[in-house]
Coordinates of C-alpha atoms and ligand atoms in Angstrom, one line a residue:
M1 CA 70.5 9.6 -165.6
I2 CA 68.9 6.4 -163.8
W3 CA 66.6 4.4 -165.6
N4 CA 64.3 3.4 -162.2
P5 CA 64.8 5.5 -159.4
N6 CA 62.1 4.0 -157.2
K7 CA 63.9 0.5 -157.7
E8 CA 67.6 1.5 -158.3
C9 CA 67.7 4.3 -155.2
M10 CA 66.1 2.7 -152.9
S11 CA 66.3 3.0 -149.2
R12 CA 68.1 -0.3 -147.6
D13 CA 65.8 -0.8 -145.5
E14 CA 63.0 -0.9 -148.0
M15 CA 65.0 -2.8 -150.1
R16 CA 65.6 -5.3 -147.9
Q17 CA 62.1 -5.2 -146.8
L18 CA 61.2 -5.9 -150.7
Q19 CA 63.8 -8.8 -151.1
G20 CA 62.5 -10.5 -147.9
K21 CA 59.0 -10.5 -149.3
R22 CA 60.0 -11.9 -152.6
L23 CA 62.4 -14.5 -151.3
N24 CA 59.1 -15.6 -149.3
K25 CA 57.0 -15.7 -152.6
L26 CA 59.9 -17.2 -154.2
V27 CA 60.1 -20.3 -152.2
N28 CA 56.4 -20.9 -152.4
Y29 CA 56.5 -21.2 -155.8
V30 CA 59.5 -23.4 -156.7
Y31 CA 58.0 -25.4 -153.7
H32 CA 55.0 -26.2 -155.0
N33 CA 55.9 -26.7 -158.4
V34 CA 59.6 -27.4 -158.3
P35 CA 60.2 -31.4 -157.4
F36 CA 64.1 -31.0 -156.8
Y37 CA 63.7 -27.9 -154.8
R38 CA 61.1 -29.6 -152.6
N39 CA 62.6 -32.7 -152.0
K40 CA 65.4 -31.0 -150.8
M41 CA 64.0 -28.9 -148.5
Q42 CA 62.1 -31.6 -147.2
A43 CA 65.6 -33.3 -146.5
M44 CA 66.4 -30.5 -144.8
D45 CA 63.1 -30.5 -142.8
I46 CA 62.5 -26.8 -143.9
S47 CA 59.0 -25.6 -145.2
P48 CA 58.3 -22.2 -147.1
E49 CA 56.8 -20.8 -143.7
D50 CA 60.8 -20.8 -142.1
I51 CA 61.3 -18.0 -145.1
Q52 CA 59.8 -14.4 -143.8
S53 CA 62.9 -12.2 -144.0
I54 CA 65.9 -12.3 -146.7
D55 CA 67.8 -13.1 -143.7
D56 CA 66.3 -16.5 -143.8
I57 CA 68.2 -17.3 -147.1
V58 CA 70.9 -18.8 -145.5
K59 CA 68.4 -21.5 -143.9
L60 CA 68.2 -22.6 -148.2
P61 CA 69.7 -25.2 -149.9
F62 CA 72.5 -24.4 -152.8
T63 CA 71.6 -24.9 -156.6
T64 CA 75.2 -25.9 -158.7
K65 CA 75.2 -26.1 -162.7
Q66 CA 75.8 -30.3 -161.5
D67 CA 72.6 -29.9 -160.4
L68 CA 71.0 -28.4 -163.5
R69 CA 73.2 -31.0 -165.8
D70 CA 71.5 -33.8 -163.8
N71 CA 68.2 -32.4 -164.0
Y72 CA 68.2 -31.4 -167.8
P73 CA 66.6 -30.5 -169.6
Y74 CA 64.0 -29.4 -168.2
G75 CA 64.0 -30.7 -164.5
L76 CA 64.0 -27.0 -163.1
Q77 CA 61.7 -25.3 -164.9
A78 CA 58.7 -24.4 -162.5
A79 CA 56.6 -22.5 -165.5
P80 CA 54.4 -24.9 -167.0
P81 CA 55.8 -25.4 -171.3
S82 CA 52.9 -23.0 -171.9
E83 CA 54.5 -20.3 -170.7
I84 CA 58.0 -20.2 -171.7
V85 CA 58.1 -18.0 -174.6
R86 CA 62.0 -18.2 -174.9
V87 CA 65.0 -20.9 -174.1
H88 CA 68.5 -19.8 -174.6
A89 CA 71.7 -22.4 -173.7
S90 CA 74.8 -22.4 -171.8
S91 CA 77.1 -23.9 -173.6
G92 CA 80.3 -25.4 -171.8
T93 CA 82.4 -27.8 -172.7
T94 CA 82.0 -30.8 -170.8
G95 CA 78.7 -32.5 -170.5
N96 CA 74.6 -31.3 -170.7
P97 CA 74.4 -27.7 -171.6
T98 CA 72.0 -25.7 -169.7
I99 CA 69.0 -25.2 -170.7
V100 CA 67.3 -21.8 -169.4
G101 CA 62.9 -21.5 -170.2
Y102 CA 61.8 -17.5 -169.8
T103 CA 58.4 -16.5 -169.3
R104 CA 57.3 -13.4 -170.9
K105 CA 57.8 -11.7 -167.3
D106 CA 61.3 -12.9 -167.3
L107 CA 62.1 -11.3 -170.4
A108 CA 60.0 -8.3 -169.3
V109 CA 62.6 -8.0 -166.4
W110 CA 65.4 -8.5 -169.0
S111 CA 65.1 -5.6 -171.0
E112 CA 64.4 -3.8 -168.2
V113 CA 67.7 -4.4 -166.2
M114 CA 69.3 -4.4 -169.0
S115 CA 67.5 -0.5 -169.4
R116 CA 69.1 0.1 -166.2
A117 CA 72.3 -0.8 -167.2
L118 CA 72.7 1.3 -170.5
T119 CA 70.7 4.4 -168.9
A120 CA 74.0 4.1 -165.8
Y121 CA 76.4 4.2 -168.8
G122 CA 74.6 7.4 -170.5
V123 CA 73.4 5.3 -173.2
T124 CA 70.1 7.7 -174.5
R125 CA 67.3 7.4 -177.1
D126 CA 69.4 9.3 -179.5
D127 CA 71.7 7.0 -179.8
T128 CA 73.0 4.0 -182.4
F129 CA 73.5 0.8 -180.4
S130 CA 75.9 -2.2 -182.2
V131 CA 74.9 -5.3 -180.4
S132 CA 78.1 -7.5 -181.3
Y133 CA 77.3 -10.6 -178.9
G134 CA 76.7 -13.3 -180.8
Y135 CA 73.2 -13.8 -181.2
G136 CA 71.5 -17.6 -180.5
L137 CA 71.3 -20.1 -177.9
F138 CA 73.7 -17.6 -175.9
T139 CA 71.9 -14.8 -174.0
G140 CA 74.4 -11.9 -174.9
G141 CA 73.3 -11.2 -178.9
L142 CA 69.4 -11.2 -177.9
G143 CA 69.6 -9.9 -173.8
V144 CA 71.0 -6.6 -174.7
H145 CA 69.4 -6.4 -178.0
Y146 CA 66.0 -6.3 -176.5
G147 CA 67.2 -4.1 -173.7
V148 CA 68.2 -1.5 -176.1
E149 CA 65.0 -1.6 -178.0
N150 CA 63.7 -0.6 -174.5
L151 CA 65.5 1.8 -173.9
G152 CA 64.1 3.6 -177.4
A153 CA 68.1 3.6 -178.6
T154 CA 68.2 2.4 -182.0
V155 CA 69.8 -1.3 -182.2
I156 CA 71.7 -2.2 -184.6
P157 CA 72.0 -6.3 -184.4
T158 CA 75.6 -6.7 -186.1
S159 CA 76.2 -9.8 -183.7
T160 CA 80.0 -11.2 -184.4
G161 CA 82.1 -11.9 -187.3
N162 CA 82.3 -9.5 -190.7
T163 CA 84.5 -7.4 -188.7
E164 CA 85.2 -5.0 -192.1
K165 CA 81.6 -4.6 -192.8
H166 CA 80.4 -3.8 -189.4
I167 CA 83.5 -1.0 -188.8
R168 CA 82.2 0.8 -192.3
L169 CA 78.7 0.5 -190.2
I170 CA 80.0 1.9 -186.9
R171 CA 81.5 4.4 -189.2
D172 CA 78.6 5.2 -191.6
L173 CA 75.8 5.0 -189.5
K174 CA 77.5 7.0 -186.7
I175 CA 77.2 4.0 -184.3
S176 CA 78.0 5.5 -180.9
G177 CA 77.8 2.9 -178.5
I178 CA 78.5 -0.8 -178.9
A179 CA 78.1 -4.0 -176.9
C180 CA 80.9 -6.9 -177.3
T181 CA 83.2 -8.8 -175.6
P182 CA 86.4 -6.5 -174.4
S183 CA 88.7 -9.5 -176.7
Y184 CA 86.5 -8.4 -179.7
A185 CA 86.6 -4.7 -179.1
L186 CA 91.1 -5.4 -179.2
Y187 CA 90.0 -7.0 -182.5
L188 CA 88.1 -4.2 -183.4
A189 CA 90.7 -2.0 -182.9
E190 CA 93.1 -4.1 -184.9
T191 CA 90.6 -4.7 -187.7
L192 CA 90.1 -0.8 -187.8
D193 CA 93.9 -0.5 -187.8
K194 CA 94.5 -2.4 -190.8
M195 CA 91.5 -0.7 -192.8
G196 CA 93.6 2.3 -192.7
L197 CA 91.2 3.9 -190.1
S198 CA 91.9 5.6 -186.5
K199 CA 89.4 6.3 -183.6
N200 CA 88.7 9.6 -185.2
D201 CA 87.2 8.6 -188.3
I202 CA 84.6 6.8 -185.8
N203 CA 81.8 8.0 -183.1
L204 CA 81.9 5.7 -180.7
K205 CA 81.2 7.0 -176.9
V206 CA 80.3 4.1 -174.9
G207 CA 81.7 0.4 -175.0
A208 CA 78.9 -2.4 -172.6
F209 CA 82.1 -5.4 -172.4
G210 CA 81.8 -8.1 -170.5
A211 CA 81.3 -12.1 -170.6
E212 CA 84.7 -12.9 -169.8
P213 CA 87.0 -11.5 -167.0
W214 CA 88.5 -8.7 -168.0
T215 CA 91.5 -5.9 -166.8
E216 CA 91.2 -2.0 -165.4
N217 CA 94.8 -2.4 -168.0
M218 CA 92.2 -3.6 -170.4
R219 CA 89.8 -1.3 -170.2
S220 CA 93.0 1.7 -170.7
E221 CA 94.2 -0.4 -173.9
I222 CA 90.4 -0.3 -175.7
Q223 CA 89.4 3.1 -174.4
E224 CA 92.6 4.5 -175.9
R225 CA 92.4 2.4 -179.0
L226 CA 88.6 2.8 -180.0
G227 CA 88.0 6.2 -178.4
L228 CA 85.2 5.3 -176.2
R229 CA 84.4 4.5 -172.7
G230 CA 84.3 1.0 -171.3
F231 CA 82.1 -0.2 -169.0
N232 CA 81.5 -3.7 -167.1
I233 CA 78.6 -5.7 -167.8
Y234 CA 78.1 -8.7 -165.5
G235 CA 75.3 -11.8 -166.3
L236 CA 75.1 -15.5 -166.6
S237 CA 72.4 -17.3 -168.3
E238 CA 71.6 -19.3 -165.6
I239 CA 70.3 -16.2 -164.1
M240 CA 69.2 -14.5 -166.5
G241 CA 72.3 -13.2 -169.3
P242 CA 73.9 -9.9 -169.8
G243 CA 72.4 -7.3 -167.3
V244 CA 72.5 -8.8 -163.6
S245 CA 75.1 -6.2 -162.7
Y246 CA 76.3 -3.0 -164.5
E247 CA 78.8 -0.3 -163.8
C248 CA 77.8 3.3 -163.5
Q249 CA 79.7 6.4 -164.2
E250 CA 82.0 5.9 -160.6
Q251 CA 83.0 2.9 -162.0
N252 CA 83.5 2.1 -158.3
G253 CA 82.3 -1.8 -158.7
S254 CA 79.3 -3.1 -160.8
H255 CA 75.6 -2.4 -159.4
I256 CA 73.8 -5.4 -158.9
C257 CA 69.9 -5.5 -159.5
E258 CA 69.2 -6.1 -156.3
D259 CA 65.4 -6.7 -156.5
H260 CA 65.5 -9.0 -159.0
F261 CA 69.2 -10.7 -158.2
Y262 CA 70.0 -11.3 -154.5
P263 CA 73.8 -12.0 -153.8
E264 CA 76.0 -13.5 -151.7
I265 CA 79.0 -14.2 -151.3
I266 CA 80.2 -17.4 -149.7
N267 CA 83.2 -20.0 -149.2
P268 CA 83.5 -21.8 -151.2
E269 CA 84.7 -24.3 -149.1
T270 CA 82.5 -24.5 -146.3
L271 CA 79.7 -23.0 -148.0
E272 CA 79.4 -20.3 -144.9
Q273 CA 78.2 -16.9 -146.0
L274 CA 81.1 -14.1 -145.7
P275 CA 80.9 -10.5 -144.8
L276 CA 81.0 -7.6 -147.1
G277 CA 83.9 -7.0 -148.2
E278 CA 85.6 -10.4 -148.2
Q279 CA 86.5 -12.0 -151.4
G280 CA 84.3 -15.6 -152.2
E281 CA 82.1 -16.7 -154.4
L282 CA 79.2 -15.3 -155.2
V283 CA 75.5 -16.8 -155.0
F284 CA 72.5 -15.5 -156.3
T285 CA 69.2 -16.1 -155.9
T286 CA 67.0 -15.1 -158.7
L287 CA 63.7 -13.4 -156.9
T288 CA 61.6 -12.6 -159.1
K289 CA 62.3 -15.5 -161.8
E290 CA 59.2 -17.5 -162.7
G291 CA 60.4 -19.6 -165.8
M292 CA 63.4 -21.4 -164.5
P293 CA 64.2 -19.7 -161.1
L294 CA 67.1 -20.3 -158.2
L295 CA 68.0 -20.9 -155.0
R296 CA 71.2 -19.6 -153.9
Y297 CA 73.3 -20.8 -157.1
R298 CA 77.1 -20.9 -156.8
T299 CA 78.2 -19.0 -160.0
K300 CA 81.8 -19.9 -159.2
D301 CA 83.0 -16.5 -159.6
L302 CA 85.2 -15.3 -157.5
C303 CA 84.7 -11.8 -156.2
S304 CA 83.8 -9.1 -153.0
L305 CA 80.5 -6.8 -152.5
M306 CA 80.4 -3.4 -151.4
A307 CA 77.5 -1.4 -150.3
D308 CA 79.0 1.6 -149.0
E309 CA 77.1 4.9 -150.6
C310 CA 78.2 5.7 -154.5
A311 CA 78.0 8.9 -156.0
C312 CA 75.6 7.9 -159.0
G313 CA 72.7 8.2 -155.8
R314 CA 72.5 4.4 -156.9
T315 CA 71.7 2.3 -153.2
S316 CA 72.6 -1.1 -154.5
V317 CA 75.2 -3.8 -153.5
R318 CA 78.1 -3.4 -156.0
M319 CA 79.9 -6.2 -156.9
G320 CA 83.9 -5.5 -157.9
R321 CA 85.3 -7.3 -160.6
I322 CA 85.6 -10.5 -161.3
M323 CA 88.8 -12.0 -159.9
G324 CA 88.4 -15.3 -162.2
R325 CA 86.2 -18.6 -161.8
S326 CA 87.5 -21.3 -159.3
D327 CA 87.8 -23.6 -161.9
D328 CA 89.6 -21.0 -164.2
M329 CA 92.3 -20.9 -161.3
L330 CA 95.3 -22.7 -162.1
I331 CA 97.2 -24.2 -159.3
I332 CA 100.5 -24.6 -160.5
R333 CA 103.2 -26.1 -157.9
G334 CA 101.0 -25.5 -155.6
I335 CA 100.2 -21.9 -155.7
N336 CA 97.3 -20.3 -157.6
V337 CA 97.3 -18.8 -160.5
F338 CA 94.7 -16.6 -162.2
P339 CA 94.8 -15.4 -165.9
S340 CA 93.9 -12.1 -165.5
Q341 CA 96.9 -11.8 -163.3
V342 CA 99.4 -12.2 -166.1
E343 CA 96.7 -9.8 -168.6
S344 CA 97.7 -7.2 -165.7
V345 CA 101.3 -8.0 -165.7
I346 CA 101.6 -7.7 -169.8
L347 CA 99.6 -4.6 -170.1
E348 CA 101.3 -2.4 -168.2
I349 CA 104.3 -3.3 -170.8
P350 CA 104.2 -1.3 -174.3
E351 CA 105.9 -3.4 -175.8
F352 CA 103.6 -6.4 -175.9
E353 CA 99.8 -6.4 -177.3
P354 CA 96.9 -7.5 -175.3
Q355 CA 97.7 -11.0 -176.6
Y356 CA 98.7 -13.9 -174.7
M357 CA 98.0 -17.5 -173.9
L358 CA 99.1 -19.6 -171.1
V359 CA 100.4 -23.3 -171.6
V360 CA 100.9 -24.9 -168.6
D361 CA 102.3 -28.8 -168.6
R362 CA 103.6 -30.8 -166.5
I363 CA 107.2 -32.2 -167.1
N364 CA 108.6 -34.3 -164.7
N365 CA 106.4 -34.4 -162.6
L366 CA 107.1 -30.6 -162.4
D367 CA 104.1 -28.3 -163.3
T368 CA 105.1 -25.7 -166.3
L369 CA 103.4 -22.2 -167.1
Q370 CA 104.5 -21.2 -170.6
V371 CA 103.5 -17.2 -170.9
Q372 CA 103.1 -16.6 -174.7
V373 CA 103.0 -12.8 -175.8
E374 CA 102.6 -10.9 -178.7
V375 CA 105.3 -8.2 -178.9
R376 CA 103.8 -5.5 -180.8
K377 CA 105.0 -4.8 -184.7
D378 CA 107.2 -1.6 -183.9
F379 CA 109.0 -3.0 -181.1
F380 CA 109.4 -6.5 -182.8
S381 CA 113.3 -6.6 -184.4
D382 CA 115.5 -9.4 -184.6
D383 CA 118.2 -7.4 -182.2
I384 CA 118.0 -10.2 -179.9
G385 CA 119.8 -8.0 -177.2
R386 CA 116.6 -6.3 -177.3
M387 CA 114.5 -9.6 -177.5
L388 CA 115.7 -11.1 -174.2
A389 CA 115.6 -7.5 -172.6
L390 CA 112.1 -7.4 -172.9
K391 CA 111.6 -11.6 -172.2
K392 CA 113.4 -11.3 -169.0
R393 CA 111.6 -7.5 -167.6
L394 CA 108.2 -9.8 -168.4
S395 CA 109.8 -12.4 -166.5
D396 CA 110.4 -10.9 -163.8
K397 CA 108.0 -8.8 -163.3
L398 CA 105.7 -12.2 -163.3
K399 CA 107.6 -13.9 -160.6
S400 CA 107.2 -10.7 -158.9
V401 CA 103.4 -10.9 -158.9
L402 CA 102.8 -14.6 -159.3
S403 CA 105.2 -16.0 -157.2
I404 CA 105.9 -18.7 -159.3
S405 CA 108.6 -18.4 -162.3
A406 CA 107.4 -18.6 -165.9
D407 CA 108.7 -19.2 -169.1
V408 CA 108.0 -16.2 -171.3
K409 CA 107.9 -17.1 -174.8
L410 CA 107.9 -14.1 -177.6
M411 CA 105.3 -14.7 -180.5
E412 CA 105.3 -11.9 -183.5
P413 CA 102.1 -10.0 -184.0
N414 CA 99.1 -10.9 -185.0
S415 CA 99.9 -14.9 -184.5
I416 CA 97.9 -15.5 -181.3
E417 CA 94.1 -16.5 -182.8
R418 CA 92.0 -13.6 -182.1
S419 CA 88.5 -14.2 -180.5
Q420 CA 85.4 -12.5 -181.0
G421 CA 83.3 -14.3 -178.6
K422 CA 84.7 -14.9 -174.9
S423 CA 88.5 -15.5 -175.5
K424 CA 90.8 -18.4 -174.4
R425 CA 93.8 -18.1 -172.7
V426 CA 94.8 -21.3 -170.8
I427 CA 96.2 -24.5 -172.8
D428 CA 96.1 -26.7 -169.0
K429 CA 98.0 -29.9 -170.9
R430 CA 97.8 -31.3 -167.7
N431 CA 93.9 -32.6 -168.4
I432 CA 94.6 -34.2 -171.7
Ligands
LIG1 O1 78.5 -14.6 -170.3 C1 75.9 -13.5 -170.3 C2 76.8 -12.4 -170.4 C3 76.6 -11.8 -172.2 C4 77.0 -11.2 -169.8 C5 77.2 -10.6 -172.3 C6 77.9 -9.8 -170.4 C7 77.6 -9.5 -171.2 P1 77.4 -17.2 -170.0 O2 77.6 -17.6 -171.3 O3 76.0 -17.9 -168.9 O4 76.9 -15.7 -170.2 O5 79.0 -17.3 -169.0 C8 79.1 -16.5 -167.6 O6 80.7 -15.7 -167.6 O7 79.8 -16.6 -164.3 C9 81.4 -14.8 -165.6 O8 82.1 -16.1 -165.1 C10 81.9 -14.8 -167.1 N1 81.4 -13.6 -167.0 C11 80.5 -12.8 -167.4 N2 80.4 -11.5 -167.4 C12 81.3 -11.1 -166.6 C13 82.1 -10.1 -166.4 C14 78.0 -14.5 -170.1 N3 81.4 -8.9 -166.7 C15 80.2 -16.6 -166.8 N4 83.5 -9.6 -166.3 C16 79.7 -15.7 -165.6 C17 84.0 -11.2 -166.2 C18 81.9 -12.5 -166.5 N5 83.2 -12.2 -165.9

């Protein structure tokens, strides 16, 4: 099923025309309502008339998280305060939070794109759907919530916390869909186990997982343990929240709601636009947003775009999995390491739980990487020979994938802290 075939299956030509028209309108709007953009455009000697088609987008300035921080709280807002009906904020670990205001129309667009996503996963009005992203300033909870309502399914706003009660609800209300972070999905699976229940006692069919990077191996793990099919959902608060892109039944990249969010991939160093298929930093322009529209917002997320036809019938450009964020990338002894690479390796070895932590340090001027990983209950033993062999198996695999050696530390079952929201997998002591 396709929620909005008019938009999701538009011909490429028509889509580009629509994007051009919307970009032209957007540039006029921000030029006249956001001094930040007017100043930037004037400094670059461009005016709204220079932007006629979507190809002209390369003439426009970029926007960064730092720009949002510098203009905290409402400096980049284009709509007057009386038009803003909701505000979300993304925390970030340092500096001012990013404040995002939505108009009534922005919220309608958000529900629309979320309904597209849920429909692509196979969710219908007959489903009962639990939203287990945090409700509050984080966009996950309310964003998915209104999408489920807009679609007409029944929403159960479980949020996070109280996982045992949640599992009882999943069982008793025959909840068929769930949205949460992949790490919370694992935590649910563990709790199910602890309660003496299994996937056969519940009726979950669909999971909408996102808000943090996850790998194919993680998908198989969660699917196996919860007995559902897991789909990717991507988004970021600055652009909207969840629903910027979503997987379909083909699960070959995530379809971008391109009529609202125009994607580009750039080389993060030269800032040049890269051709389709190449890996680089993802950049979005919000084509229809009223509250806080952004021109060429640099997400720092690294991925590639695909435009070949998808068997599902949707024509939109798709994005591959997020490899990581450019600011998550660890440089260890000069070599680039993404936590997701380590995750993939760990999940290929059945003796390990998908629970791990990377500890990076600098000892005697040399970077060190320690990979702490939990051994599964049924494999954990005091047979030292067995444990050493397991440790060596992981070290060798990591070495061949990462090209640097890592010190593997085997951990007891349940010793690494579980996360209900976005998980933290790296401790970089070099920055402390
Ligand atoms: O995480 C919005 C969201 C909520 C998306 C629920 C999906 C589901 P922020 O807190 O602003 O917004 O964080 C955005 O999270 O730039 C990515 O680095 C990361 N991220 C989000 N979805 C995915 C995903 C929400 N599916 C940042 N895969 C983004 C990998 C993701 N990373």
